[in-house]
Coordinates of C-alpha atoms in Angstrom, one line a residue:
M1 CA -44.7 42.8 -24.1
P2 CA -43.9 40.2 -21.5
P3 CA -42.1 41.3 -18.4
K4 CA -38.3 40.9 -18.5
Q5 CA -37.1 37.9 -16.4
V6 CA -34.7 38.8 -13.7
M7 CA -32.1 36.1 -12.9
C8 CA -31.8 35.9 -9.1
P9 CA -28.2 35.2 -8.1
D10 CA -27.6 32.0 -6.1
P11 CA -24.4 32.6 -4.3
L12 CA -24.7 29.4 -2.2
Q13 CA -25.5 27.4 -5.4
L14 CA -28.2 25.6 -3.5
E15 CA -29.7 24.0 -6.6
V16 CA -26.4 22.5 -7.6
Q17 CA -25.9 21.2 -4.1
I18 CA -29.4 19.7 -4.0
K19 CA -28.8 18.0 -7.4
K20 CA -25.5 16.5 -6.2
Y21 CA -27.1 15.3 -3.0
N22 CA -30.0 13.7 -4.9
A23 CA -27.5 12.0 -7.3
S24 CA -25.3 10.6 -4.5
H25 CA -28.3 9.3 -2.6
A26 CA -30.2 7.8 -5.5
K27 CA -30.6 4.0 -5.0
D28 CA -29.6 1.5 -7.7
A29 CA -31.2 -1.9 -8.3
N30 CA -29.4 -3.3 -5.3
G31 CA -30.8 -0.5 -3.1
L32 CA -27.3 1.2 -2.7
S33 CA -26.7 4.9 -3.1
K34 CA -23.8 6.3 -5.1
T35 CA -21.9 7.0 -1.8
E36 CA -22.5 3.4 -0.6
R37 CA -21.4 2.0 -4.0
Q38 CA -18.2 4.0 -3.7
A39 CA -17.6 2.8 -0.2
E40 CA -18.0 -0.8 -1.3
R41 CA -15.8 -0.4 -4.4
F42 CA -12.9 1.1 -2.4
R43 CA -13.4 -0.8 0.9
Y44 CA -9.7 -1.9 0.8
G45 CA -8.3 1.6 0.2
N46 CA -7.7 0.5 -3.4
Y47 CA -8.1 3.9 -4.9
N48 CA -6.9 3.8 -8.5
R49 CA -5.7 7.4 -8.3
Y50 CA -3.8 7.0 -5.0
Y51 CA -0.5 7.8 -6.6
G52 CA -2.1 10.6 -8.5
Y53 CA -2.6 12.2 -5.1
R54 CA 0.8 11.1 -3.8
E55 CA 3.2 11.1 -6.7
V56 CA 6.5 9.2 -6.1
A57 CA 8.6 12.2 -7.2
T58 CA 7.1 14.3 -4.3
D59 CA 6.3 11.4 -1.9
P60 CA 7.8 12.4 1.4
R61 CA 8.4 8.7 2.3
Y62 CA 10.7 8.1 -0.6
P63 CA 13.7 10.0 0.8
L64 CA 13.3 8.0 4.0
M65 CA 13.9 4.7 2.2
R66 CA 17.4 3.2 2.8
R67 CA 19.5 1.2 0.4
E68 CA 20.3 -1.4 3.0
W69 CA 16.7 -2.4 3.3
V70 CA 16.5 -3.3 -0.4
E71 CA 19.8 -3.6 -2.3
G72 CA 20.5 -7.3 -3.1
R73 CA 17.6 -8.4 -0.9
E74 CA 14.4 -10.3 -1.6
C75 CA 11.5 -7.9 -0.8
L76 CA 7.7 -7.9 -0.6
D77 CA 5.5 -4.8 -1.0
I78 CA 2.0 -5.5 0.4
G79 CA -0.8 -3.2 -1.0
C80 CA 1.4 -2.0 -3.9
N81 CA -1.6 -0.3 -5.7
T82 CA -0.5 0.6 -9.2
G83 CA 3.1 -0.2 -8.4
Q84 CA 4.7 3.2 -8.9
F85 CA 6.4 3.3 -5.5
T86 CA 7.4 -0.3 -5.8
L87 CA 8.9 0.3 -9.3
A88 CA 10.8 3.4 -8.0
L89 CA 12.3 1.4 -5.2
T90 CA 13.3 -1.4 -7.5
K91 CA 15.0 0.8 -10.1
E92 CA 16.8 2.9 -7.5
F93 CA 18.0 0.2 -5.0
A94 CA 18.3 -2.9 -7.2
P95 CA 16.8 -5.7 -5.0
R96 CA 17.5 -9.4 -5.8
F97 CA 13.8 -9.4 -6.5
M98 CA 10.8 -7.4 -5.5
V99 CA 7.2 -8.7 -5.4
G100 CA 4.3 -6.3 -5.3
I101 CA 0.9 -7.6 -4.3
D102 CA -2.5 -6.1 -4.1
I103 CA -6.0 -7.4 -3.4
D104 CA -7.4 -5.5 -6.4
K105 CA -6.7 -7.3 -9.7
K106 CA -7.4 -4.1 -11.7
L107 CA -4.6 -2.3 -9.9
I108 CA -2.3 -5.2 -10.5
R109 CA -3.0 -5.0 -14.3
V110 CA -2.1 -1.3 -14.2
A111 CA 1.1 -2.1 -12.2
K112 CA 2.2 -4.7 -14.8
R113 CA 1.6 -2.1 -17.6
N114 CA 3.7 0.4 -15.7
V115 CA 6.7 -1.9 -15.8
R116 CA 6.6 -1.6 -19.6
H117 CA 6.5 2.2 -19.4
Y118 CA 9.4 2.3 -17.1
L119 CA 11.4 0.0 -19.3
T120 CA 10.5 1.9 -22.5
E121 CA 11.6 5.2 -20.9
D122 CA 15.0 3.7 -19.9
I123 CA 15.7 2.2 -23.4
C124 CA 14.7 5.4 -25.3
R125 CA 17.0 7.4 -23.1
R126 CA 19.9 5.0 -23.3
E127 CA 19.6 4.3 -27.0
G128 CA 18.7 7.8 -28.1
F129 CA 15.3 6.7 -29.6
P130 CA 12.8 9.5 -30.3
K131 CA 10.3 10.1 -27.5
S132 CA 7.5 9.7 -30.2
L133 CA 8.2 6.0 -30.7
P134 CA 6.3 4.7 -27.6
I135 CA 3.6 7.2 -28.3
L136 CA 3.1 5.9 -31.8
Y137 CA 3.7 2.2 -31.3
G138 CA 3.2 1.6 -27.5
P139 CA 5.6 0.6 -24.8
L140 CA 8.0 -2.3 -25.1
A141 CA 7.0 -5.7 -23.7
A142 CA 8.6 -6.4 -20.3
P143 CA 10.5 -9.7 -19.8
V144 CA 9.0 -12.2 -17.3
A145 CA 10.4 -12.0 -13.8
I146 CA 11.8 -15.1 -12.3
L147 CA 10.7 -15.4 -8.7
D148 CA 12.4 -18.7 -7.8
S149 CA 15.6 -17.5 -6.0
G150 CA 17.2 -20.9 -6.7
T151 CA 17.1 -20.6 -10.5
V152 CA 19.4 -17.6 -10.9
N153 CA 22.8 -16.8 -9.4
G154 CA 23.7 -13.3 -8.6
P155 CA 21.7 -10.1 -9.0
R156 CA 19.1 -9.5 -11.7
E157 CA 18.7 -6.3 -13.5
F158 CA 15.4 -4.3 -13.7
P159 CA 12.8 -5.3 -14.8
C160 CA 13.7 -9.0 -14.5
N161 CA 13.7 -8.6 -10.7
I162 CA 10.2 -7.4 -10.2
A163 CA 6.7 -9.0 -10.4
F164 CA 3.2 -8.0 -9.5
L165 CA 0.6 -10.5 -8.2
E166 CA -3.0 -10.3 -7.1
C167 CA -3.2 -11.6 -3.5
D168 CA -5.3 -11.3 -0.4
Y169 CA -2.5 -11.4 2.2
V170 CA -4.5 -11.5 5.4
P171 CA -4.8 -15.1 6.7
H172 CA -8.3 -16.4 7.2
D173 CA -7.3 -18.4 10.2
D174 CA -4.5 -19.2 12.6
V175 CA -3.6 -22.4 10.7
Q176 CA -2.8 -20.4 7.6
C177 CA -0.5 -18.2 9.7
R178 CA 1.4 -21.2 11.1
L179 CA 2.0 -22.6 7.6
E180 CA 3.9 -19.5 6.4
T181 CA 7.6 -20.0 5.7
E182 CA 10.6 -17.6 5.8
E183 CA 11.0 -16.1 2.3
F184 CA 11.8 -12.3 2.5
D185 CA 14.4 -10.0 3.9
T186 CA 12.2 -6.9 3.8
I187 CA 8.5 -6.4 3.8
F188 CA 6.8 -3.1 3.2
A189 CA 3.4 -2.4 4.6
L190 CA 2.7 1.2 3.8
S191 CA -0.7 2.8 4.4
I192 CA -2.6 -0.4 4.6
T193 CA -3.2 -1.2 8.3
K194 CA -6.4 0.9 8.5
W195 CA -8.0 -1.0 5.7
I196 CA -7.0 -4.4 7.1
H197 CA -8.3 -3.3 10.5
L198 CA -11.7 -2.0 9.2
N199 CA -12.3 -5.1 7.0
C200 CA -11.0 -7.8 9.3
G201 CA -11.0 -6.3 12.8
D202 CA -8.4 -6.8 15.6
D203 CA -8.2 -10.6 14.9
G204 CA -7.5 -10.1 11.2
L205 CA -4.9 -7.5 11.8
K206 CA -3.1 -9.6 14.4
R207 CA -3.0 -12.5 12.0
F208 CA -1.6 -10.2 9.4
F209 CA 1.3 -9.2 11.7
Q210 CA 1.9 -12.8 12.6
R211 CA 2.1 -13.8 9.0
V212 CA 4.5 -11.0 8.2
F213 CA 6.8 -12.0 11.1
R214 CA 6.8 -15.7 9.9
H215 CA 7.4 -14.6 6.3
L216 CA 10.6 -12.7 7.2
R217 CA 13.9 -14.4 7.4
P218 CA 15.9 -14.0 10.7
G219 CA 17.2 -10.4 10.8
G220 CA 14.6 -9.3 8.3
R221 CA 12.7 -6.0 8.5
L222 CA 9.1 -4.9 8.4
I223 CA 8.8 -1.3 7.2
L224 CA 5.4 -0.2 8.5
E225 CA 3.5 3.0 7.9
P226 CA 0.2 2.9 10.0
Q227 CA -2.6 5.4 9.5
E228 CA -3.6 7.5 12.5
W229 CA -6.6 6.4 14.6
S230 CA -8.3 9.7 13.7
S231 CA -8.4 8.7 10.0
Y232 CA -10.6 5.7 10.8
S233 CA -13.4 7.9 12.2
N234 CA -12.9 10.5 9.4
G235 CA -13.7 7.7 6.9
K236 CA -16.8 6.7 8.9
N237 CA -18.1 10.3 9.1
K238 CA -17.5 11.0 5.4
G239 CA -19.4 7.9 4.2
K240 CA -16.3 6.1 3.0
L241 CA -17.1 3.0 5.0
T242 CA -19.6 0.2 4.3
A243 CA -22.1 -0.8 6.9
D244 CA -20.1 -3.8 8.0
M245 CA -16.9 -1.8 8.2
K246 CA -18.7 0.7 10.5
S247 CA -19.8 -2.3 12.7
I248 CA -16.2 -3.5 12.9
Y249 CA -15.0 0.0 13.7
Q250 CA -17.1 -0.2 16.9
T251 CA -15.3 -3.4 18.0
I252 CA -11.7 -2.2 17.6
K253 CA -9.6 -2.2 20.7
L254 CA -6.0 -2.5 19.3
V255 CA -5.5 1.2 18.2
P256 CA -2.5 2.2 16.1
D257 CA -0.7 3.8 19.0
Q258 CA -0.5 0.2 20.5
F259 CA 0.9 -1.4 17.4
Q260 CA 4.6 -0.9 18.4
E261 CA 4.1 -2.5 21.8
Y262 CA 2.1 -5.4 20.3
L263 CA 4.7 -6.1 17.6
L264 CA 7.5 -6.1 20.1
S265 CA 5.6 -8.4 22.5
K266 CA 6.1 -12.2 22.7
E267 CA 2.9 -12.7 20.8
I268 CA 4.7 -11.5 17.6
G269 CA 8.4 -11.4 18.5
F270 CA 10.2 -8.4 16.8
E271 CA 13.3 -7.5 18.8
E272 CA 13.6 -3.8 18.1
C273 CA 11.8 -0.8 16.5
E274 CA 13.1 2.4 14.9
K275 CA 10.7 5.3 14.5
I276 CA 11.5 7.5 11.5
E277 CA 9.7 10.9 11.3
L278 CA 9.2 13.1 8.3
S279 CA 11.4 16.2 8.2
S280 CA 9.8 19.3 9.6
K281 CA 10.5 21.0 6.3
T282 CA 8.5 18.5 4.4
S283 CA 5.5 20.0 2.7
V284 CA 2.7 17.4 2.8
S285 CA -1.0 17.4 3.5
A286 CA -2.1 16.5 7.0
G287 CA -3.5 13.1 6.0
F288 CA 0.0 12.0 4.8
Q289 CA 2.0 13.2 7.8
R290 CA 2.8 9.8 9.1
C291 CA 5.9 8.2 10.7
L292 CA 7.6 5.0 9.5
F293 CA 8.3 2.2 11.9
V294 CA 11.1 -0.2 11.1
F295 CA 10.8 -3.5 13.0
K296 CA 13.6 -6.0 13.0
K297 CA 13.2 -9.8 13.4
P298 CA 15.8 -11.4 15.8
S299 CA 18.8 -13.0 14.1
P300 CA 19.8 -16.6 15.2
T301 CA 21.7 -16.6 18.5
T302 CA 25.3 -17.4 18.0
V303 CA 26.3 -20.3 20.2
P304 CA 29.9 -19.9 21.5
S305 CA 32.3 -22.6 20.5
G306 CA 32.9 -25.3 23.0
T307 CA 29.4 -25.2 24.3
S308 CA 26.6 -27.8 23.7

């Protein structure tokens, strides 16, 4: 009779860890490991589950949003991801129109689908339709938003006041910056500065800020949520950066703690900044404990009557 096999416990699960390590470091046809492929895929912070980790209903930033920034105004949300935060702002505060842009076309496709789901939910609630209808037959088609502010007088109701577009907002050179015109009253740039910085360096981030300033109308606001400098190195150490992003990281001199001073300088031109901190009672993971900075563009100087 063969001896009975004794299963040795593996409390550290070394075999499992070894298999995971081998799988993540196996090279593909292009010589990239799984970790390197993931870093390349999400190099712009375009995680398709971002709002799965940071749901709008529990997002600590949402209570900090102010009606005066959005209601009746023309707004731009840069790096909108799947559009959930953008949609929530639009439904709650009724802007004249809201444009959400993202560099990832797949995320924009999801954002456009999310408009239909928001619309269907509203109609079912208002008309008393059974909740099973959108499950059985799919969401309703959303009407096309009209972005030309000169074609419609007065406010537009949701969802005719929102649109999502694929766009790389960072200018490639100074000429592109100088060609920008004043179009928006409020621009949101939430949790995107790190990714612009790591992909485009100090020069790219400065051009981004310059374009935002030129894109705002006089008296307009930039709502900025910069990531902490420590999060840059965390991504580098955890293999979330590509080789060229790691190289750019070594060249960065304009760190996030200097953004406020830079944006208020003559090089950009904002006239004031308000810092809004999360409530001490807010329960949120350390990575999302960030402040909002509200920068205001100067309004035209009023010339006293009788002067030339």
